[in-house]
XYZ file of C-alpha atoms in Angstrom:
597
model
C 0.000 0.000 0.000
C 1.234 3.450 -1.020
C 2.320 6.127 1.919
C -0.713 8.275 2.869
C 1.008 11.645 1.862
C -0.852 15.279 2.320
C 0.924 16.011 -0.690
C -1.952 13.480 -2.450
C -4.479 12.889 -0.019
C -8.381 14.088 -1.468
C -8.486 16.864 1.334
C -8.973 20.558 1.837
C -9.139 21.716 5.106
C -10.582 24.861 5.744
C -9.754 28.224 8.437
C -13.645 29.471 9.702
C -16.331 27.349 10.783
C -18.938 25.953 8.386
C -22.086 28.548 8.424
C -24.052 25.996 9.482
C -22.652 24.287 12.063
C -24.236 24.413 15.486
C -21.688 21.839 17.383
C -17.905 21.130 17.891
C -18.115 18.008 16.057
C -19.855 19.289 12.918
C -17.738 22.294 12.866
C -14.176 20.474 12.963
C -15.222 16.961 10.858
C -16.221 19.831 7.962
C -13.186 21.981 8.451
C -10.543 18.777 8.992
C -12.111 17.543 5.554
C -13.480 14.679 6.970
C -17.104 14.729 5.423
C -19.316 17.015 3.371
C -22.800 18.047 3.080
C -24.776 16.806 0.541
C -27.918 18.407 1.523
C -29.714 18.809 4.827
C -29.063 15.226 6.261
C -26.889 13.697 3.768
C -23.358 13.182 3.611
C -20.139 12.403 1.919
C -17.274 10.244 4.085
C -14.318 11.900 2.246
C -11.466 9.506 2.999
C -10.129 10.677 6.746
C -13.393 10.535 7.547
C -14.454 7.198 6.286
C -10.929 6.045 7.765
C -12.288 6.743 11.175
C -15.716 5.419 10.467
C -14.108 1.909 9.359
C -11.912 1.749 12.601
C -15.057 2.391 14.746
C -17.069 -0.302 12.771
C -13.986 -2.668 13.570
C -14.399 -1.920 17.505
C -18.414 -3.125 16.990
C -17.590 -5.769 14.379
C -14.740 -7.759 16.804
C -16.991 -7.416 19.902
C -20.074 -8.890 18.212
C -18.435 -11.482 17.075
C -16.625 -12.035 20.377
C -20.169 -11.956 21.899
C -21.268 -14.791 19.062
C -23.433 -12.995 16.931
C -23.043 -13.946 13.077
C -22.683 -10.886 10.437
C -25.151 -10.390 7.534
C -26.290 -8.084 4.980
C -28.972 -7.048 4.259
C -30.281 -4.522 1.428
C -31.300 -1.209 2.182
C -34.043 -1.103 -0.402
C -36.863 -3.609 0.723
C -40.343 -4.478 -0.652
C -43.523 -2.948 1.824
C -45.209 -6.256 2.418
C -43.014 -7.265 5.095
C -43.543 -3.624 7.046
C -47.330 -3.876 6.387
C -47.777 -7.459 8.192
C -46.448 -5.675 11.159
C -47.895 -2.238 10.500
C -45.126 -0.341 10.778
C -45.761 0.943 6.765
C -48.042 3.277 8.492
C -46.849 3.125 11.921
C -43.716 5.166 10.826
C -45.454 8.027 9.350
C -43.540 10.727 7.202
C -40.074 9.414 8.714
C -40.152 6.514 6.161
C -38.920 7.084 2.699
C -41.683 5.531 0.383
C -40.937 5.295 -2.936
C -42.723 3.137 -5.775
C -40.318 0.792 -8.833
C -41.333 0.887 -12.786
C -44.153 -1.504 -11.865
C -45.856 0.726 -9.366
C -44.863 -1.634 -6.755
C -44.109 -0.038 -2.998
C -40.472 -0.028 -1.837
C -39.250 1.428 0.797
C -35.932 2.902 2.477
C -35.338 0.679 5.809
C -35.231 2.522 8.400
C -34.338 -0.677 10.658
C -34.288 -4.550 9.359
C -36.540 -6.250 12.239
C -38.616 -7.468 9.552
C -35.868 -8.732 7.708
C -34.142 -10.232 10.267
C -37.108 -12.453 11.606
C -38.161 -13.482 7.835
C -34.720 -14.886 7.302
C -34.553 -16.708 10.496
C -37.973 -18.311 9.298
C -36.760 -19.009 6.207
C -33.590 -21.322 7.794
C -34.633 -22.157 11.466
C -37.674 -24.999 12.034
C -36.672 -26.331 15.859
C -35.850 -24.914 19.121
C -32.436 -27.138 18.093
C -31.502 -24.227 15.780
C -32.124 -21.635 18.803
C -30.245 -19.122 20.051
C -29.052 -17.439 17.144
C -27.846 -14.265 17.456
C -27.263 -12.141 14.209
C -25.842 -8.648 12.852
C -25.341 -6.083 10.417
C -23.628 -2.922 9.481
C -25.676 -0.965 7.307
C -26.571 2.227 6.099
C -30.172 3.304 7.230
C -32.383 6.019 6.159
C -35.114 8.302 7.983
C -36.677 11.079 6.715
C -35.759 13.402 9.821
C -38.173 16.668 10.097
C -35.551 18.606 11.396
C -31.743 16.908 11.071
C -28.728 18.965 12.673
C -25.870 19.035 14.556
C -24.053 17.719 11.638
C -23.588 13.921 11.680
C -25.415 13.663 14.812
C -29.191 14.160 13.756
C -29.118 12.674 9.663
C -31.213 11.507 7.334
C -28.981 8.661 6.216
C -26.509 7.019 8.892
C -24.683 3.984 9.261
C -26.118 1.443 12.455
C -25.065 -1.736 13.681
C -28.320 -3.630 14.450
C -28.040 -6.922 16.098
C -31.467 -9.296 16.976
C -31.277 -12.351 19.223
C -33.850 -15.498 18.756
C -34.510 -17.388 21.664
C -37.132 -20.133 22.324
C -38.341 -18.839 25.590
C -38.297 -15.683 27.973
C -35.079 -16.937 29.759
C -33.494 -17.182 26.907
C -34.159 -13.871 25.704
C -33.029 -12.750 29.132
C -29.453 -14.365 28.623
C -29.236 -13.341 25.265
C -30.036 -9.440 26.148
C -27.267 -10.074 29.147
C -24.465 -11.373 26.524
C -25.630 -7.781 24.383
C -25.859 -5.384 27.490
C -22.298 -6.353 28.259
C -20.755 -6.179 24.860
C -22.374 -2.627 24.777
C -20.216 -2.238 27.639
C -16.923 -3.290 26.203
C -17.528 -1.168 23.110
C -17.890 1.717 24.455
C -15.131 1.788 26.888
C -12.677 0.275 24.543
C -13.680 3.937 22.634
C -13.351 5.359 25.315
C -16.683 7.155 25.305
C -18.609 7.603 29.072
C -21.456 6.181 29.246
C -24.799 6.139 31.482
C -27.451 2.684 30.987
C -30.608 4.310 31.152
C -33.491 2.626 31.587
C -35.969 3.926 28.531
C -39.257 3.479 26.621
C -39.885 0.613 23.995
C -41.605 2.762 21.961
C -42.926 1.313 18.462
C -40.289 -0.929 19.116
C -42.612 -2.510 21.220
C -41.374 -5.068 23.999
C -41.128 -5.597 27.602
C -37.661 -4.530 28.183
C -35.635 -1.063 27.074
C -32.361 0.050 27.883
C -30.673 3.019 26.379
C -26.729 3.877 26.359
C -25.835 7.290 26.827
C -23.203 9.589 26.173
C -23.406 12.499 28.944
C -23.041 15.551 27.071
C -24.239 19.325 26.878
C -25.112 19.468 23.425
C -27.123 16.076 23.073
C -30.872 16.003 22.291
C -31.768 13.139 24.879
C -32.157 14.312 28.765
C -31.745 12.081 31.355
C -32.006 11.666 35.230
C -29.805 9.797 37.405
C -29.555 9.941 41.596
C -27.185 8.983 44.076
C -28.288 5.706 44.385
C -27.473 4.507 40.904
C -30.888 5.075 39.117
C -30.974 6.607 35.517
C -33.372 6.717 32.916
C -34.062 8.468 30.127
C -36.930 11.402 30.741
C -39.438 9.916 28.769
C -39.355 6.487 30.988
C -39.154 7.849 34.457
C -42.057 6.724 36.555
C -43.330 8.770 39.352
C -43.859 6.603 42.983
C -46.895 5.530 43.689
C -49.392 8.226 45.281
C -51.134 7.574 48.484
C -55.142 7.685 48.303
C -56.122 10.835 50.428
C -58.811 11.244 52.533
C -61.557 13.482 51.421
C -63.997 13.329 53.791
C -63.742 16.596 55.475
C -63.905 18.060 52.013
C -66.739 20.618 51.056
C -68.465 19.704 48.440
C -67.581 21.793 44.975
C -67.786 25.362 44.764
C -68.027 27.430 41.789
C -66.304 31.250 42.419
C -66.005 33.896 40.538
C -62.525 34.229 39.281
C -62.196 37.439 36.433
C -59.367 37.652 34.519
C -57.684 34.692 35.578
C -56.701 32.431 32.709
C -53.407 31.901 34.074
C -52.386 29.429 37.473
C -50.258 32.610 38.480
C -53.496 35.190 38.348
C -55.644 32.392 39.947
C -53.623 31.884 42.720
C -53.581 35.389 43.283
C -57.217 35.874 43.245
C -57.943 32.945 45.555
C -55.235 34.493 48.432
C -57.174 37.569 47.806
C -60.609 36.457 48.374
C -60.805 32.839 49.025
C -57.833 33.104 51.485
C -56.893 29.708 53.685
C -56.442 29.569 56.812
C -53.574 26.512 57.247
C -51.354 28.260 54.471
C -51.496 30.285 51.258
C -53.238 28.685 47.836
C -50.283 27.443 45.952
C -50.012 26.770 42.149
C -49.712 22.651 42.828
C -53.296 23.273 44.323
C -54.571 23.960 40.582
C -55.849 20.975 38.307
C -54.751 22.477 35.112
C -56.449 20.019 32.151
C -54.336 20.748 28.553
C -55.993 19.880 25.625
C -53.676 17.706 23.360
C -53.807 15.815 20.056
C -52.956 12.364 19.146
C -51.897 12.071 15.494
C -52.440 8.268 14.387
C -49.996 6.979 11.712
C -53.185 7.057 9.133
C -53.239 11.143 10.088
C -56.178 10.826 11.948
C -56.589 13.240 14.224
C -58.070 12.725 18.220
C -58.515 15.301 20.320
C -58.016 14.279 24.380
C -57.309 16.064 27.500
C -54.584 15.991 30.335
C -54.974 16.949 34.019
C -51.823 18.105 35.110
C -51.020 20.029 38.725
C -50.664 23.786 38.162
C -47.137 24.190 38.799
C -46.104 21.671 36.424
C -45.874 21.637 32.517
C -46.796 19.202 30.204
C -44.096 17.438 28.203
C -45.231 16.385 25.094
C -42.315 13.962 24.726
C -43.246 12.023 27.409
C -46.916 11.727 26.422
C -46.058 10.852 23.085
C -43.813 8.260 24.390
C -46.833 6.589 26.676
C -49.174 6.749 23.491
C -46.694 5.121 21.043
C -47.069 5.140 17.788
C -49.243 8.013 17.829
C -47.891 11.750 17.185
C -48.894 14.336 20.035
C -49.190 18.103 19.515
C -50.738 21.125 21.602
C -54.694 21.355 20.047
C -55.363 24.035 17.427
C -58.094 26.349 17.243
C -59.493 24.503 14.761
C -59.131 21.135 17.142
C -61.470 22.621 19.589
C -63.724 24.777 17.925
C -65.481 20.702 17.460
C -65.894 20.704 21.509
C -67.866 23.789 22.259
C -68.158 22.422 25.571
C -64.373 23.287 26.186
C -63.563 26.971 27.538
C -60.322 27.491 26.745
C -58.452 28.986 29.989
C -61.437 27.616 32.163
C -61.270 23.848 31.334
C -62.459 22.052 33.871
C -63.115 17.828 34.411
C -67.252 17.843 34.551
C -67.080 18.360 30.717
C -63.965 15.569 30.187
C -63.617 12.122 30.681
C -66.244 9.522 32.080
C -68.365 12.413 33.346
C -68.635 14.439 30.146
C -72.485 14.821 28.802
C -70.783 13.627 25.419
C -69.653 10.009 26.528
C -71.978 7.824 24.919
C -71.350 3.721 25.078
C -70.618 1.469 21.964
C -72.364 -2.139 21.011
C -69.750 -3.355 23.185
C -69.811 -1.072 26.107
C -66.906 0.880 24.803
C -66.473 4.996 25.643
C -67.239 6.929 22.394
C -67.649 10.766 22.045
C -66.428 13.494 23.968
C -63.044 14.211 25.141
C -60.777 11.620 26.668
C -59.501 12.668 30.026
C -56.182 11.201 31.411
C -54.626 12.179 34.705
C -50.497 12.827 35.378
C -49.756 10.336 37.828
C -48.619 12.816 40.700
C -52.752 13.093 41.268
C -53.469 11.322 44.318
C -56.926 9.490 44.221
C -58.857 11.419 46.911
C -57.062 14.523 46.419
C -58.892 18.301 46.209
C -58.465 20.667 43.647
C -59.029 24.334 42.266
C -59.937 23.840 37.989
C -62.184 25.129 35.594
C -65.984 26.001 35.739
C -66.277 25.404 32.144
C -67.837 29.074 32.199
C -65.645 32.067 31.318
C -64.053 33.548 34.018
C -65.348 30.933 36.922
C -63.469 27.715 38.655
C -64.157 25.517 41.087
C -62.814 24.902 44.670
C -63.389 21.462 46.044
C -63.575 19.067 43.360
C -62.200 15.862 44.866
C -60.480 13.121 42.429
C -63.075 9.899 42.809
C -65.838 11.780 44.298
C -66.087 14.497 42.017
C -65.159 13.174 38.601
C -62.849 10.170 37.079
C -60.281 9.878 34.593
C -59.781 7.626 31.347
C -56.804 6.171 32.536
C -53.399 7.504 34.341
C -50.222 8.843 32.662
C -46.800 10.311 33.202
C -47.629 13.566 31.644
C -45.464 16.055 33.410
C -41.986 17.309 32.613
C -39.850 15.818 35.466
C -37.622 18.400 37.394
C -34.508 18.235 39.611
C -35.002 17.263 42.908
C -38.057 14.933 42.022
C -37.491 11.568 43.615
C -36.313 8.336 41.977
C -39.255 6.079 41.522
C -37.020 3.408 42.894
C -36.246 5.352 46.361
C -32.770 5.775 45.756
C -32.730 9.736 46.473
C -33.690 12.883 44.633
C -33.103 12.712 40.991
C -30.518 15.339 38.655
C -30.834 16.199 34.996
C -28.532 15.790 32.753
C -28.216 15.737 28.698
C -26.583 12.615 26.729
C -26.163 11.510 23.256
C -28.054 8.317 22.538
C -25.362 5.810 21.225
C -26.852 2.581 21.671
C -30.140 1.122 22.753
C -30.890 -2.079 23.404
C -34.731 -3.326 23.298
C -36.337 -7.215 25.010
C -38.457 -7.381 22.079
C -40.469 -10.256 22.869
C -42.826 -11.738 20.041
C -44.838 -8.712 18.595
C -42.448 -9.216 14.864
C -42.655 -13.371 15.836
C -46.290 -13.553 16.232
C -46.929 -10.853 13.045
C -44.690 -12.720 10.501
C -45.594 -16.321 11.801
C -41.827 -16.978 13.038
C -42.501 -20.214 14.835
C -40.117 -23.466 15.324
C -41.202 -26.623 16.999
C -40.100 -27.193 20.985
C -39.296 -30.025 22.729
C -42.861 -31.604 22.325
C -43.053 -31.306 18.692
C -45.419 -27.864 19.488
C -45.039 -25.101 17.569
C -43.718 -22.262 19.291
C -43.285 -18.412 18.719
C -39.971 -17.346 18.850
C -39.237 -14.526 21.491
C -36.773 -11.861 19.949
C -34.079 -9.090 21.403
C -33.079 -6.337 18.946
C -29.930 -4.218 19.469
C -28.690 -1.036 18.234
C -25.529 1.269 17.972
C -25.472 4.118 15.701
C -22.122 3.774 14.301
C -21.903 7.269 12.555
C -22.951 9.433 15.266
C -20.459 7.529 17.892
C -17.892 9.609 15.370
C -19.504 12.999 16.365
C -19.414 11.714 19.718
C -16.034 11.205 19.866
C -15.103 14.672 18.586
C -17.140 15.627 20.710
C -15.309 13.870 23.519
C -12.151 14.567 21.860
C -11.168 18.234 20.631
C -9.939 21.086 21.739
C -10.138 25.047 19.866
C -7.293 24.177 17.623
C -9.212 20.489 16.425
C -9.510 16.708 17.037
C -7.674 14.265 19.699
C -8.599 11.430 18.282
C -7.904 7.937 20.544
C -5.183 5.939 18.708
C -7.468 2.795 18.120
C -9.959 5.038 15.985
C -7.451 7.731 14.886
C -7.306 7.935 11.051
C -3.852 8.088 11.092
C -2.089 7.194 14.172
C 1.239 9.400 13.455
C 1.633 12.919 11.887
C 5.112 12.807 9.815
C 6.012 16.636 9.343
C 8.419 18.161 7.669
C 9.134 21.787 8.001
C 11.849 23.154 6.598
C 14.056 23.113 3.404
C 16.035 21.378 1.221
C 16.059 17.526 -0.380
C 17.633 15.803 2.074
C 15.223 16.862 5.007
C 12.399 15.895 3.066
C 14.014 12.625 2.371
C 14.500 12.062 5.802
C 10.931 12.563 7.006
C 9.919 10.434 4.503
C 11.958 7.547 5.686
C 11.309 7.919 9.115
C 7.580 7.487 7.737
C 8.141 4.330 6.021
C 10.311 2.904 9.342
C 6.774 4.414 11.534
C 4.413 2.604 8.966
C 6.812 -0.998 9.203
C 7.082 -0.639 13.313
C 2.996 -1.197 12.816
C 1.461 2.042 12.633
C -0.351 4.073 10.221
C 0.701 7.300 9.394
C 0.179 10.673 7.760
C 3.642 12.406 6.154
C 2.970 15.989 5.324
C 5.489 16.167 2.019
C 4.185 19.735 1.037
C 7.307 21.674 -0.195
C 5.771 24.893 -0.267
C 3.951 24.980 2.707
C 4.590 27.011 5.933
C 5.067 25.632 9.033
C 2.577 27.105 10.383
C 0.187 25.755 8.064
C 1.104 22.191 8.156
C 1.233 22.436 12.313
C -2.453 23.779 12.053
C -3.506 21.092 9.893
C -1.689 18.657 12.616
C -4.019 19.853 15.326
C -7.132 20.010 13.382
C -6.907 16.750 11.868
C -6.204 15.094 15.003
C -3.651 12.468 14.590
C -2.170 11.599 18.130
C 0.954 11.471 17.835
C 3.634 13.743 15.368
C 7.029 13.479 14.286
C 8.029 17.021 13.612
C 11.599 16.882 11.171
C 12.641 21.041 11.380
C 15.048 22.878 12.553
C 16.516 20.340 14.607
C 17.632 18.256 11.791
C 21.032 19.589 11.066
C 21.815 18.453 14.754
C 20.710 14.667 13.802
C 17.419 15.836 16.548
C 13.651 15.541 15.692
C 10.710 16.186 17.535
C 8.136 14.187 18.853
C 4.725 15.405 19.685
C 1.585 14.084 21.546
C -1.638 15.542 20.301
C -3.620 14.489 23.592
C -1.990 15.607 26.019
C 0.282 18.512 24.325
C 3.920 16.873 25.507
C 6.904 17.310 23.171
C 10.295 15.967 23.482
C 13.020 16.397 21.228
C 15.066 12.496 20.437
C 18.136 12.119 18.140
C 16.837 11.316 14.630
C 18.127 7.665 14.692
C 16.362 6.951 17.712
C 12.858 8.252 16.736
C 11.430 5.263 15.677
C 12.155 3.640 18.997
C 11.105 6.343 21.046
C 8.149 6.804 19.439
C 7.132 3.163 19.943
C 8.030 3.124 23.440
C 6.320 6.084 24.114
C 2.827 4.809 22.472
C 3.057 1.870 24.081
């Protein structure tokens, strides 16, 4: 193989920051001339870049198979037949790329391979003696992403390792999703990436189990809480502890009060201090039911309207509703959205008009709830509990409605956006918020893509049997942002030696043949000691350029041939941790090697 020289290497680095470019890792992968945009989402590995991606897929690739899983391939462009058996052509929405062959027939752009995966198992495997199998791929996947950013981070196309495990019972799923868990482990600290196991939401994954693996950092899009104790879990999944029934019974029954111009929790609480005044304490936000009027998008764009009781001093957080009420989308309600409940004041919402007790709620054939406005509850309202809310009459509430006496609920839900100091569902302390980058996630699917493709082998009685399945993820692209992002300083990239492009920067600075000539054969003895390496051979290019380019590209360790040369000295440089030390020329081979090692 031919020396990597900058002299011929497809690269152009570049002085400012791309105009675009919200994070350190976008900013320096574009200006080291590691990728390019192709358009918003998409984009080109130049060769540095796709160096480092390789080396990264290596890391996954040797601890997957350590782990026993088999590699595959499967294609990226896949017939919709599979995806409609388990619903997901709809289920996905507008983040699936459709798209439609010569013969009209629907393809799509996978954005994962469950399907695949369990049709190919079905296709080989007829008896639990062909189970566990565990098997994985490296592939590019695609996502039609409403808003993609932060570079490589957020993309519409992206490369993913995605692993799926086949057992023929729950225990064996269990031990299968063990064996993953802790090869997720060695991964990432063989990268060298931090990492918090968060406990998260299947989603329309679907499945009993969810774990994901996150990067702490203050630019990524997932939040997270941890305590003291050990718990973490992504936002989304958090569960608030169990609340105690109250006791009501010295309650007065309901109240309506005039309340003018209070459509806000502040200006209510102020008016009841002012003329509803208590006696124990002053009226607090957190005594205010405030009900939010929401809509669920299903994947067929159907839209339902529904309600959420939430205590005053709390905000809703969409996220984690939409995360309880997978697959469906969930947005604030428009105009429009309630202008078809003219029962609904908006700013004086109450429950009497919501929910089980609504004049609206008819009953089905079947006894079901049809009509009016579904009411669910955040879970931090205590059956039995009394509450300021809406008259459902402009500028009037009501004191004294009491959860279970007063009105019911459709069902309970973890509404609320969860805040710092909240306590850990599990009792181990108060809970802080942090931010991560998701870089793996690791699902107990169970049988939902089993039972909907008819994956079944025969079990020890000759029974058929529906396989139970694990599905495992790493997004192999965005750990590269992360590890700029764990790994850079203002002048570029550190990059850790096993993922480094290049592991050593040859540089030579100076003039004249014979200088050059040396750098380039302390190169070649570098590249035969076992390590890759980078010689910048421009002739005409400062010094100062060529140690800029150093730093931004990130190579971790440098040979610097300079001034020093006439004396028989070079220089040796580490990129990591900034040391230098200067070695006689015919010892820089060795000294470099010892000092890596």
């Amino acid at each position: 193989m031919a020396m990597l020289k900058m002299s011929h290497l497809f690269l152009r680095t570049l002085r400012d920051d791309p105009a675009d470019a919200e994070v350190d890792s976008h900013k320096l992968l574009v200006r080291a001339g590691y990728v390019r945009r192709v358009s918003p989402g998409i984009y080109t590995w130049l060769p540095l870049g796709l160096k480092v991606l390789r080396r990264v897929e290596q890391v996954v690739r040797e601890e997957m198979d350590a782990a026993g899983a088999q590699e595959l391939l499967f294609p990226a462009l896949l017939p919709r037949e599979p995806y409609e058996a388990t619903n997901r052509w709809e289920e996905y929405g507008p983040n699936l790329f459709r798209l439609k062959d010569r013969r009209d027939a629907d393809y799509l752009l996978a954005p994962t391979h469950e399907e695949m995966f369990t049709l190919a198992v079905k296709d080989m495997y007829s008896s639990y003696k062909d189970l566990p199998a565990m098997l994985y791929q490296i592939q590019t996947k695609y996502r039609d992403e409403a808003r993609p950013r932060a570079g490589i981070l957020r993309t519409r196309e992206f490369v993913m390792k995605d692993a799926y495990s086949f057992d023929i019972d729950d225990a064996g799923l269990d031990a299968s999703y063990e064996v993953m868990r802790e090869a997720y482990q060695r991964i990432f600290s063989r990268l060298g990436l931090p990492f918090v196991i968060c406990s998260a939401q299947s989603g329309a994954m679907g499945g009993s189990r969810s774990e994901e693996f996150l990067f702490p950092c203050a630019i990524g899009e997932d939040t997270f809480v941890r305590s003291a104790g050990g718990y973490a879990a992504n936002t989304e999944a958090v569960t608030t502890p169990p609340q105690p029934e109250q006791d009501f019974s010295n309650v007065p029954a309901p109240q309506v009060v005039d309340t003018p111009d209070a459509k806000t929790i502040e200006a209510l609480v102020e008016v009841f201090n002012e003329q509803h005044p208590r006696a124990d304490r002053p009226w607090q936000a957190s005594d205010m039911l405030k009900n939010v009027v929401l809509v669920g998008i299903h994947p067929d764009g159907e839209r339902e309207v529904f309600a959420v009781g939430v205590p005053g001093d709390r905000e809703v957080d969409l996220g984690r509703v939409e995360a309880n009420l997978s697959p469906l989308e969930v947005e604030m309600a428009t105009p429009e959205d309630l202008e078809k409940f003219p029962e609904l004041v908006p700013g004086y919402i109450g429950p009497t008009v919501i929910g089980p007790q609504s004049a609206e709620r008819a009953l089905d054939a079947d006894g079901n709830p049809v009509g009016g406005v579904k009411y669910l509850l955040d879970a931090h309202i205590a059956r039995g509990s009394a509450w300021i809310s809406g008259a459902n009459a402009a500028e009037k509430h009501v004191m004294n409605m009491v959860y279970g006496r007063d009105f019911e609920a459709d069902g309970v839900i973890e509404a609320v956006e969860v805040c710092a100091g909240d306590a850990a569902p599990d009792g181990s302390g108060p809970l802080s918020i942090e931010r991560g980058i998701e870089i793996g996630h690791i699902f107990a699917l169970g049988r939902k893509y089993a039972k909907a493709l008819d994956l079944t082998v025969l079990d020890h009685n000759g029974k058929a049997t529906v396989v139970t399945m694990g599905s495992y993820g790493i997004g192999v692209s965005r750990l590269v942002a992360a590890l700029v992002e764990q790994n850079h300083d203002s002048k570029g990239m550190m990059w850790p030696i096993d993922v480094a492009p290049v592991q050593v920067h040859v540089i030579a600075t100076g003039r004249g043949d014979e200088l050059f000539a040396a750098a380039e054969k302390i190169a070649g003895d570098v590249e035969a000691a076992g390590f890759s390496v980078l010689l910048d051979d421009r002739p005409k290019m400062s010094a100062g350029v060529k140690f800029a380019d150093y730093e931004l590209i990130g190579a971790p360790y440098a040979v610097v041939v300079g001034r020093g040369f006439k004396d028989g000295v070079v220089e040796l440089r580490n990129r990591r941790t900034g040391d230098s030390r200067e070695v006689l020329l015919d010892n820089a081979v060795a000294e470099l090697t010892q000092w890596i090692s």
